[in-house]
mmCIF file of C-alpha atoms in Angstrom:
data_model
loop_
_atom_site.group_PDB
_atom_site.id
_atom_site.type_symbol
_atom_site.label_atom_id
_atom_site.label_comp_id
_atom_site.label_asym_id
_atom_site.label_seq_id
_atom_site.Cartn_x
_atom_site.Cartn_y
_atom_site.Cartn_z
ATOM 1 C CA MET A 1 101.734 246.719 -37.512
ATOM 2 C CA THR A 2 100.892 246.783 -33.826
ATOM 3 C CA GLU A 3 102.274 249.996 -32.311
ATOM 4 C CA ILE A 4 103.343 250.504 -28.699
ATOM 5 C CA LEU A 5 103.730 254.075 -27.482
ATOM 6 C CA VAL A 6 106.690 254.344 -25.081
ATOM 7 C CA LEU A 7 105.922 257.650 -23.393
ATOM 8 C CA TYR A 8 108.174 259.072 -20.693
ATOM 9 C CA TYR A 9 109.656 262.103 -18.995
ATOM 10 C CA SER A 10 113.373 262.052 -18.151
ATOM 11 C CA ARG A 11 115.359 264.816 -16.497
ATOM 12 C CA HIS A 12 118.873 263.371 -16.513
ATOM 13 C CA GLY A 13 118.551 260.469 -18.950
ATOM 14 C CA ALA A 14 118.073 257.463 -16.637
ATOM 15 C CA THR A 15 114.357 257.016 -17.346
ATOM 16 C CA ALA A 16 115.052 257.536 -21.053
ATOM 17 C CA GLU A 17 117.555 254.667 -20.927
ATOM 18 C CA VAL A 18 114.933 252.367 -19.382
ATOM 19 C CA ALA A 19 112.540 253.468 -22.148
ATOM 20 C CA ARG A 20 115.032 252.464 -24.824
ATOM 21 C CA HIS A 21 115.358 248.963 -23.378
ATOM 22 C CA ILE A 22 111.586 248.618 -23.160
ATOM 23 C CA ALA A 23 111.413 249.624 -26.827
ATOM 24 C CA ARG A 24 113.957 246.910 -27.668
ATOM 25 C CA GLY A 25 111.755 244.357 -25.909
ATOM 26 C CA VAL A 26 108.688 245.615 -27.757
ATOM 27 C CA GLU A 27 110.387 245.275 -31.125
ATOM 28 C CA SER A 28 111.620 241.760 -30.353
ATOM 29 C CA VAL A 29 108.039 240.632 -31.018
ATOM 30 C CA GLN A 30 107.329 240.121 -34.704
ATOM 31 C CA GLY A 31 104.942 242.640 -36.213
ATOM 32 C CA VAL A 32 105.229 245.143 -33.349
ATOM 33 C CA THR A 33 106.905 248.543 -33.442
ATOM 34 C CA ALA A 34 107.762 250.976 -30.628
ATOM 35 C CA LYS A 35 107.154 254.718 -30.866
ATOM 36 C CA LEU A 36 109.294 256.711 -28.395
ATOM 37 C CA ARG A 37 107.788 260.000 -27.225
ATOM 38 C CA THR A 38 108.467 262.412 -24.369
ATOM 39 C CA VAL A 39 106.754 265.417 -22.768
ATOM 40 C CA PRO A 40 108.074 268.954 -22.215
ATOM 41 C CA PRO A 41 108.985 270.181 -18.729
ATOM 42 C CA VAL A 42 106.568 272.398 -16.847
ATOM 43 C CA ALA A 43 107.480 275.610 -15.033
ATOM 44 C CA PRO A 44 105.853 277.928 -12.484
ATOM 45 C CA THR A 45 105.619 280.641 -15.141
ATOM 46 C CA THR A 46 104.092 280.354 -18.608
ATOM 47 C CA SER A 47 105.643 283.515 -20.015
ATOM 48 C CA VAL A 48 108.153 281.507 -22.087
ATOM 49 C CA ALA A 49 106.872 278.574 -24.096
ATOM 50 C CA GLU A 50 108.884 275.465 -24.837
ATOM 51 C CA PRO A 51 109.831 274.972 -28.496
ATOM 52 C CA ALA A 52 107.401 272.800 -30.443
ATOM 53 C CA VAL A 53 110.152 270.252 -31.074
ATOM 54 C CA PRO A 54 112.721 269.239 -28.420
ATOM 55 C CA PRO A 55 116.363 270.041 -29.246
ATOM 56 C CA SER A 56 117.311 266.341 -28.991
ATOM 57 C CA GLY A 57 115.724 262.964 -28.400
ATOM 58 C CA PRO A 58 112.226 261.830 -29.385
ATOM 59 C CA PRO A 59 109.430 264.272 -30.298
ATOM 60 C CA TYR A 60 106.855 265.461 -27.798
ATOM 61 C CA ALA A 61 103.792 263.238 -27.500
ATOM 62 C CA THR A 62 100.348 264.294 -28.679
ATOM 63 C CA TYR A 63 96.980 262.971 -27.542
ATOM 64 C CA GLN A 64 96.611 261.543 -31.031
ATOM 65 C CA ASP A 65 99.641 259.341 -30.274
ATOM 66 C CA LEU A 66 97.752 257.975 -27.263
ATOM 67 C CA GLU A 67 94.549 257.476 -29.219
ATOM 68 C CA GLN A 68 96.222 255.628 -32.090
ATOM 69 C CA CYS A 69 98.541 253.319 -30.115
ATOM 70 C CA ASP A 70 97.746 249.664 -29.466
ATOM 71 C CA GLY A 71 99.506 249.700 -26.098
ATOM 72 C CA LEU A 72 101.291 252.121 -23.769
ATOM 73 C CA ALA A 73 104.490 251.966 -21.725
ATOM 74 C CA LEU A 74 104.514 254.956 -19.368
ATOM 75 C CA GLY A 75 107.668 256.079 -17.563
ATOM 76 C CA SER A 76 108.739 258.759 -15.120
ATOM 77 C CA PRO A 77 111.456 259.474 -12.580
ATOM 78 C CA THR A 78 110.274 259.436 -8.982
ATOM 79 C CA ARG A 79 109.186 262.665 -7.350
ATOM 80 C CA PHE A 80 108.474 262.024 -3.649
ATOM 81 C CA GLY A 81 106.995 258.623 -4.454
ATOM 82 C CA ASN A 82 104.930 259.844 -7.381
ATOM 83 C CA MET A 83 105.323 260.570 -11.078
ATOM 84 C CA ALA A 84 106.975 263.812 -12.187
ATOM 85 C CA ALA A 85 104.764 266.855 -12.806
ATOM 86 C CA PRO A 86 105.337 267.057 -16.602
ATOM 87 C CA LEU A 87 103.968 263.554 -17.153
ATOM 88 C CA LYS A 88 101.043 264.098 -14.793
ATOM 89 C CA TYR A 89 100.263 267.388 -16.550
ATOM 90 C CA PHE A 90 100.106 265.552 -19.869
ATOM 91 C CA LEU A 91 97.842 262.831 -18.458
ATOM 92 C CA ASP A 92 95.619 265.413 -16.750
ATOM 93 C CA GLY A 93 94.817 266.775 -20.216
ATOM 94 C CA SER A 94 93.626 263.423 -21.564
ATOM 95 C CA SER A 95 90.014 263.695 -20.352
ATOM 96 C CA SER A 96 88.641 263.827 -23.910
ATOM 97 C CA LEU A 97 90.155 260.370 -24.509
ATOM 98 C CA TRP A 98 88.575 259.167 -21.279
ATOM 99 C CA LEU A 99 85.168 260.512 -22.340
ATOM 100 C CA ASN A 100 85.184 258.597 -25.629
ATOM 101 C CA GLY A 101 86.888 255.468 -24.230
ATOM 102 C CA ALA A 102 89.828 255.750 -26.623
ATOM 103 C CA LEU A 103 92.178 253.784 -24.335
ATOM 104 C CA ASP A 104 89.633 251.271 -23.035
ATOM 105 C CA ARG A 105 90.934 247.658 -23.151
ATOM 106 C CA LYS A 106 94.382 248.628 -24.395
ATOM 107 C CA PRO A 107 97.313 247.163 -22.423
ATOM 108 C CA ALA A 108 99.706 249.382 -20.479
ATOM 109 C CA ALA A 109 102.876 249.008 -18.424
ATOM 110 C CA VAL A 110 104.810 251.437 -16.228
ATOM 111 C CA PHE A 111 108.483 252.092 -15.446
ATOM 112 C CA THR A 112 110.549 254.451 -13.299
ATOM 113 C CA SER A 113 113.994 255.449 -12.062
ATOM 114 C CA THR A 114 115.164 256.641 -8.645
ATOM 115 C CA SER A 115 118.470 257.815 -7.220
ATOM 116 C CA SER A 116 118.148 255.795 -3.992
ATOM 117 C CA MET A 117 117.114 252.230 -3.201
ATOM 118 C CA HIS A 118 114.116 253.283 -1.132
ATOM 119 C CA GLY A 119 113.306 256.433 -3.085
ATOM 120 C CA GLY A 120 109.725 255.463 -3.913
ATOM 121 C CA GLN A 121 110.094 253.135 -6.907
ATOM 122 C CA GLU A 122 107.103 250.944 -6.108
ATOM 123 C CA SER A 123 104.800 253.762 -4.970
ATOM 124 C CA THR A 124 105.611 255.667 -8.161
ATOM 125 C CA LEU A 125 104.757 252.639 -10.296
ATOM 126 C CA LEU A 126 101.516 252.081 -8.399
ATOM 127 C CA THR A 127 100.371 255.700 -8.579
ATOM 128 C CA MET A 128 101.181 255.811 -12.305
ATOM 129 C CA MET A 129 98.727 252.939 -12.760
ATOM 130 C CA VAL A 130 95.796 254.899 -11.317
ATOM 131 C CA PRO A 131 95.011 257.175 -14.319
ATOM 132 C CA LEU A 132 95.521 254.193 -16.637
ATOM 133 C CA LEU A 133 92.884 252.247 -14.700
ATOM 134 C CA HIS A 134 90.527 255.215 -15.041
ATOM 135 C CA HIS A 135 91.063 254.988 -18.798
ATOM 136 C CA GLY A 136 90.066 251.307 -18.694
ATOM 137 C CA MET A 137 93.483 249.982 -19.666
ATOM 138 C CA TYR A 138 94.778 246.463 -18.931
ATOM 139 C CA LEU A 139 97.910 246.521 -16.753
ATOM 140 C CA VAL A 140 100.926 244.341 -17.570
ATOM 141 C CA GLY A 141 103.572 243.643 -14.937
ATOM 142 C CA LEU A 142 106.573 241.382 -14.423
ATOM 143 C CA PRO A 143 106.231 237.799 -13.123
ATOM 144 C CA TYR A 144 108.374 236.136 -10.476
ATOM 145 C CA THR A 145 108.958 233.366 -13.022
ATOM 146 C CA ALA A 146 111.499 235.819 -14.477
ATOM 147 C CA PRO A 147 114.849 234.862 -12.868
ATOM 148 C CA ALA A 148 116.073 238.480 -12.891
ATOM 149 C CA LEU A 149 113.182 239.561 -10.646
ATOM 150 C CA ASN A 150 114.368 237.198 -7.910
ATOM 151 C CA ARG A 151 118.031 238.001 -8.533
ATOM 152 C CA THR A 152 118.087 241.789 -8.828
ATOM 153 C CA ARG A 153 119.773 243.927 -6.169
ATOM 154 C CA THR A 154 119.062 247.188 -8.006
ATOM 155 C CA GLY A 155 115.832 247.978 -9.851
ATOM 156 C CA GLY A 156 113.005 245.623 -10.719
ATOM 157 C CA SER A 157 109.499 245.066 -9.382
ATOM 158 C CA PRO A 158 106.427 242.980 -10.198
ATOM 159 C CA TYR A 159 104.669 246.316 -10.789
ATOM 160 C CA GLY A 160 106.992 247.337 -13.635
ATOM 161 C CA ALA A 161 110.554 247.997 -14.701
ATOM 162 C CA SER A 162 112.747 250.267 -12.596
ATOM 163 C CA HIS A 163 116.310 251.509 -12.326
ATOM 164 C CA LEU A 164 118.468 252.518 -9.393
ATOM 165 C CA ALA A 165 120.428 255.456 -10.797
ATOM 166 C CA VAL A 166 123.850 256.247 -9.375
ATOM 167 C CA ALA A 167 124.054 259.965 -8.603
ATOM 168 C CA GLY A 168 126.265 261.770 -11.089
ATOM 169 C CA ALA A 169 126.653 258.774 -13.395
ATOM 170 C CA ALA A 170 126.796 259.888 -17.013
ATOM 171 C CA PRO A 171 125.685 258.346 -19.212
ATOM 172 C CA PRO A 172 123.173 256.318 -17.174
ATOM 173 C CA LYS A 173 123.984 252.610 -17.061
ATOM 174 C CA LEU A 174 121.432 249.945 -16.227
ATOM 175 C CA SER A 175 122.457 246.758 -14.457
ATOM 176 C CA GLU A 176 122.172 243.496 -16.383
ATOM 177 C CA ASP A 177 119.044 242.572 -14.397
ATOM 178 C CA GLU A 178 117.457 245.983 -15.013
ATOM 179 C CA ARG A 179 118.056 245.676 -18.760
ATOM 180 C CA GLU A 180 116.665 242.146 -18.814
ATOM 181 C CA LEU A 181 113.526 243.144 -16.901
ATOM 182 C CA ALA A 182 112.894 246.267 -18.981
ATOM 183 C CA GLN A 183 113.146 244.258 -22.191
ATOM 184 C CA LEU A 184 110.932 241.519 -20.752
ATOM 185 C CA LEU A 185 108.302 244.107 -19.808
ATOM 186 C CA GLY A 186 108.371 245.506 -23.339
ATOM 187 C CA ARG A 187 108.048 242.030 -24.810
ATOM 188 C CA ARG A 188 105.125 241.073 -22.542
ATOM 189 C CA LEU A 189 103.369 244.352 -23.336
ATOM 190 C CA ALA A 190 103.829 243.767 -27.082
ATOM 191 C CA GLU A 191 102.471 240.219 -26.828
ATOM 192 C CA VAL A 192 99.370 241.328 -24.922
ATOM 193 C CA ALA A 193 98.812 244.240 -27.328
ATOM 194 C CA THR A 194 99.027 241.905 -30.312
ATOM 195 C CA ALA A 195 96.460 239.554 -28.771
ATOM 196 C CA ALA A 196 94.159 242.419 -27.751
ATOM 197 C CA ARG A 197 94.296 243.927 -31.224
ATOM 198 C CA ALA A 198 93.424 240.573 -32.783
ATOM 199 C CA MET A 199 90.397 240.291 -30.487
ATOM 200 C CA ARG A 200 89.209 243.816 -31.348
ATOM 201 C CA ASN A 201 89.531 243.066 -35.075
ATOM 202 C CA ALA A 202 87.887 239.622 -34.888
#
């Protein structure tokens, strides 16, 4: 089985909802499975450690998850036009994988969620790509041949899937276009990962 790691940080559940739709797109491709993982929050003090297992939702990611995956979908809410600190902290610790080229030539895609239309969706997606490029990963985006990318009035970008979260909405609800684009991104990532794995094994 080809395995796609869907790795994200979500504070209020909106980014997690995008992740679930990406996972559905991944698993729409025969022979591909999605592994959902998250990262713990970070705090200014380290006197109290987070539990080893989160109280709900997917388990915390390990660097072994990164090393063993065939492709990566990376997601974060926007923090001033950039990824959230917990996800960056996790990526900052991946230098051993960079040194041995563990992620080289694996495909990756990115996704995000913001609470305002111009809250930094595209800059967050672009800056999330930078460490993936340093790891030598192939980047997968969304094409304008997708009708939803031309139609959307909420989230959606050629750089990756995104969601415009309504403040205070619980549970988070993606628009039809956002769901379609997230699933398309997952499907495209799974297709590229399958082809890349076949080439590596040839």
